[in-house]
GROMACS .gro file of C-alpha atoms in nm:
model
  156
    1MET     CA    1   4.277  -0.875  -1.656
    2ASN     CA    2   4.394  -0.821  -1.300
    3GLU     CA    3   4.146  -0.666  -1.053
    4TYR     CA    4   4.396  -0.639  -0.770
    5PHE     CA    5   4.563  -0.303  -0.718
    6SER     CA    6   4.887  -0.227  -0.548
    7ARG     CA    7   4.858  -0.064  -0.206
    8SER     CA    8   5.152   0.158  -0.274
    9GLY     CA    9   4.956   0.335  -0.547
   10LEU     CA   10   4.672   0.441  -0.313
   11THR     CA   11   4.685   0.776  -0.138
   12GLN     CA   12   4.653   0.793   0.237
   13VAL     CA   13   4.345   0.951   0.394
   14ASP     CA   14   4.419   1.258   0.603
   15ARG     CA   15   4.219   1.213   0.923
   16THR     CA   16   4.360   1.515   1.105
   17THR     CA   17   4.173   1.779   0.908
   18SER     CA   18   3.821   1.850   1.020
   19ARG     CA   19   3.534   1.913   0.784
   20ALA     CA   20   3.306   2.210   0.817
   21PRO     CA   21   2.961   2.101   0.937
   22SER     CA   22   2.699   2.119   0.667
   23ALA     CA   23   2.397   2.334   0.736
   24VAL     CA   24   2.066   2.153   0.777
   25PRO     CA   25   1.752   2.337   0.670
   26ALA     CA   26   1.516   2.426   0.954
   27VAL     CA   27   1.196   2.226   0.992
   28GLN     CA   28   0.881   2.433   0.969
   29PRO     CA   29   0.642   2.387   1.265
   30ILE     CA   30   0.297   2.245   1.193
   31THR     CA   31   0.003   2.460   1.288
   32ALA     CA   32  -0.342   2.336   1.386
   33GLN     CA   33  -0.485   2.460   1.058
   34GLN     CA   34  -0.238   2.251   0.857
   35GLY     CA   35  -0.329   1.940   1.055
   36ALA     CA   36  -0.702   1.993   0.985
   37ASP     CA   37  -0.652   1.998   0.607
   38PRO     CA   38  -0.719   1.643   0.481
   39GLN     CA   39  -0.507   1.697   0.168
   40ALA     CA   40  -0.207   1.808   0.376
   41GLY     CA   41  -0.224   1.506   0.607
   42ARG     CA   42   0.007   1.213   0.574
   43SER     CA   43  -0.124   0.914   0.388
   44ARG     CA   44  -0.043   0.569   0.510
   45PRO     CA   45   0.220   0.378   0.314
   46GLY     CA   46   0.058   0.182   0.037
   47LYS     CA   47  -0.281   0.346   0.097
   48PRO     CA   48  -0.328   0.670  -0.094
   49TYR     CA   49  -0.585   0.920   0.023
   50ASN     CA   50  -0.900   0.905  -0.186
   51GLY     CA   51  -1.228   1.055  -0.070
   52GLU     CA   52  -1.448   0.819   0.131
   53ALA     CA   53  -1.177   0.558   0.195
   54GLY     CA   54  -0.956   0.826   0.351
   55ALA     CA   55  -1.247   0.953   0.559
   56ALA     CA   56  -1.322   0.599   0.677
   57LEU     CA   57  -0.959   0.549   0.775
   58SER     CA   58  -0.956   0.868   0.973
   59GLU     CA   59  -1.285   0.772   1.143
   60ASP     CA   60  -1.134   0.435   1.237
   61ASP     CA   61  -0.827   0.608   1.374
   62LEU     CA   62  -1.045   0.849   1.571
   63ALA     CA   63  -1.256   0.564   1.707
   64SER     CA   64  -0.951   0.371   1.828
   65ALA     CA   65  -0.801   0.686   1.979
   66ALA     CA   66  -1.130   0.763   2.154
   67GLU     CA   67  -1.150   0.408   2.290
   68TYR     CA   68  -0.793   0.434   2.417
   69ALA     CA   69  -0.867   0.769   2.582
   70ARG     CA   70  -1.183   0.627   2.742
   71VAL     CA   71  -0.991   0.335   2.892
   72GLN     CA   72  -0.713   0.565   3.016
   73ALA     CA   73  -0.970   0.796   3.177
   74ARG     CA   74  -1.142   0.501   3.346
   75VAL     CA   75  -0.809   0.374   3.483
   76ALA     CA   76  -0.732   0.725   3.610
   77ASP     CA   77  -1.073   0.736   3.782
   78ILE     CA   78  -1.011   0.399   3.947
   79LEU     CA   79  -0.670   0.509   4.072
   80ALA     CA   80  -0.813   0.841   4.196
   81GLU     CA   81  -1.081   0.653   4.393
   82LEU     CA   82  -0.811   0.431   4.538
   83ARG     CA   83  -0.599   0.729   4.646
   84SER     CA   84  -0.884   0.922   4.805
   85THR     CA   85  -0.917   0.871   5.177
   86THR     CA   86  -1.294   0.921   5.179
   87GLY     CA   87  -1.365   0.649   4.922
   88ALA     CA   88  -1.443   0.302   5.049
   89SER     CA   89  -1.265   0.140   4.755
   90THR     CA   90  -0.997  -0.119   4.824
   91VAL     CA   91  -0.704  -0.250   4.625
   92GLN     CA   92  -0.901  -0.563   4.538
   93GLY     CA   93  -1.193  -0.354   4.417
   94ALA     CA   94  -0.964  -0.139   4.202
   95GLU     CA   95  -0.799  -0.451   4.061
   96ALA     CA   96  -1.140  -0.596   3.977
   97ASN     CA   97  -1.240  -0.272   3.804
   98ILE     CA   98  -0.921  -0.268   3.596
   99GLN     CA   99  -0.962  -0.637   3.509
  100SER     CA  100  -1.313  -0.563   3.385
  101LEU     CA  101  -1.162  -0.323   3.130
  102LEU     CA  102  -0.947  -0.597   2.975
  103PRO     CA  103  -1.097  -0.779   2.679
  104ALA     CA  104  -1.217  -1.132   2.742
  105PRO     CA  105  -1.000  -1.394   2.568
  106ILE     CA  106  -1.169  -1.576   2.283
  107ILE     CA  107  -1.048  -1.903   2.134
  108LEU     CA  108  -1.121  -1.946   1.765
  109VAL     CA  109  -1.062  -2.288   1.614
  110PRO     CA  110  -1.107  -2.275   1.237
  111LEU     CA  111  -1.320  -2.557   1.107
  112PRO     CA  112  -1.233  -2.699   0.768
  113PRO     CA  113  -1.504  -2.877   0.574
  114ALA     CA  114  -1.516  -3.196   0.776
  115SER     CA  115  -1.732  -3.463   0.929
  116ARG     CA  116  -1.924  -3.442   1.255
  117GLU     CA  117  -1.647  -3.626   1.445
  118VAL     CA  118  -1.384  -3.374   1.338
  119VAL     CA  119  -1.606  -3.083   1.447
  120GLU     CA  120  -1.665  -3.248   1.785
  121SER     CA  121  -1.292  -3.306   1.832
  122ALA     CA  122  -1.228  -2.939   1.750
  123VAL     CA  123  -1.482  -2.837   2.016
  124MET     CA  124  -1.311  -3.065   2.268
  125LEU     CA  125  -0.975  -2.917   2.172
  126GLY     CA  126  -1.110  -2.566   2.232
  127LYS     CA  127  -1.243  -2.665   2.575
  128ARG     CA  128  -0.909  -2.825   2.667
  129ILE     CA  129  -0.720  -2.512   2.558
  130ALA     CA  130  -0.953  -2.296   2.769
  131GLU     CA  131  -0.898  -2.516   3.076
  132GLN     CA  132  -0.521  -2.509   3.037
  133SER     CA  133  -0.518  -2.133   2.991
  134SER     CA  134  -0.678  -2.087   3.332
  135TYR     CA  135  -0.399  -2.300   3.484
  136ALA     CA  136  -0.138  -2.085   3.310
  137HIS     CA  137  -0.299  -1.763   3.436
  138ALA     CA  138  -0.313  -1.898   3.792
  139ALA     CA  139   0.048  -2.016   3.778
  140GLN     CA  140   0.172  -1.680   3.652
  141ALA     CA  141  -0.024  -1.491   3.917
  142ASN     CA  142   0.102  -1.696   4.214
  143LEU     CA  143   0.481  -1.716   4.192
  144ARG     CA  144   0.676  -1.793   4.507
  145ARG     CA  145   0.964  -1.565   4.607
  146GLY     CA  146   1.217  -1.848   4.574
  147THR     CA  147   1.104  -1.918   4.219
  148VAL     CA  148   1.146  -1.554   4.122
  149ASP     CA  149   1.489  -1.535   4.289
  150GLN     CA  150   1.601  -1.849   4.109
  151LEU     CA  151   1.479  -1.720   3.772
  152LEU     CA  152   1.655  -1.388   3.823
  153SER     CA  153   1.980  -1.555   3.932
  154THR     CA  154   1.991  -1.784   3.627
  155GLY     CA  155   1.929  -1.491   3.392
  156ASN     CA  156   2.277  -1.346   3.461
   0.00000   0.00000   0.00000
């Protein structure tokens, strides 16, 4: 059995003729009433809509969207205060206000069932990580112009 075919037996493809474009059906716009219907809403992949679980998911989504909107509104307020000429706010004050919106970093070191010495070493490790993270934040915040120029020139 030979699976190889002769090229002389194949017909050539005619690339000069153009095909007629196929019509695509129009997409129906979604109205506000359709979006309010919980049965018409999209379910997440792998998570079918079922009563209370679907309601809890939508409440979680609404809570995260509300939190995001609250933070965006607060940032807009800070920037508006900074732009106003009558406000006594400074760039440093605005930066401090925006930094206060950021979540505080938390270091979690999982503790396996262990002895007292292992737990103490894990606590020391957490403290050491916290100290080194402050060095990393300070180093990233205070870059010299020459360092930035050198990094940008080596990136090409």
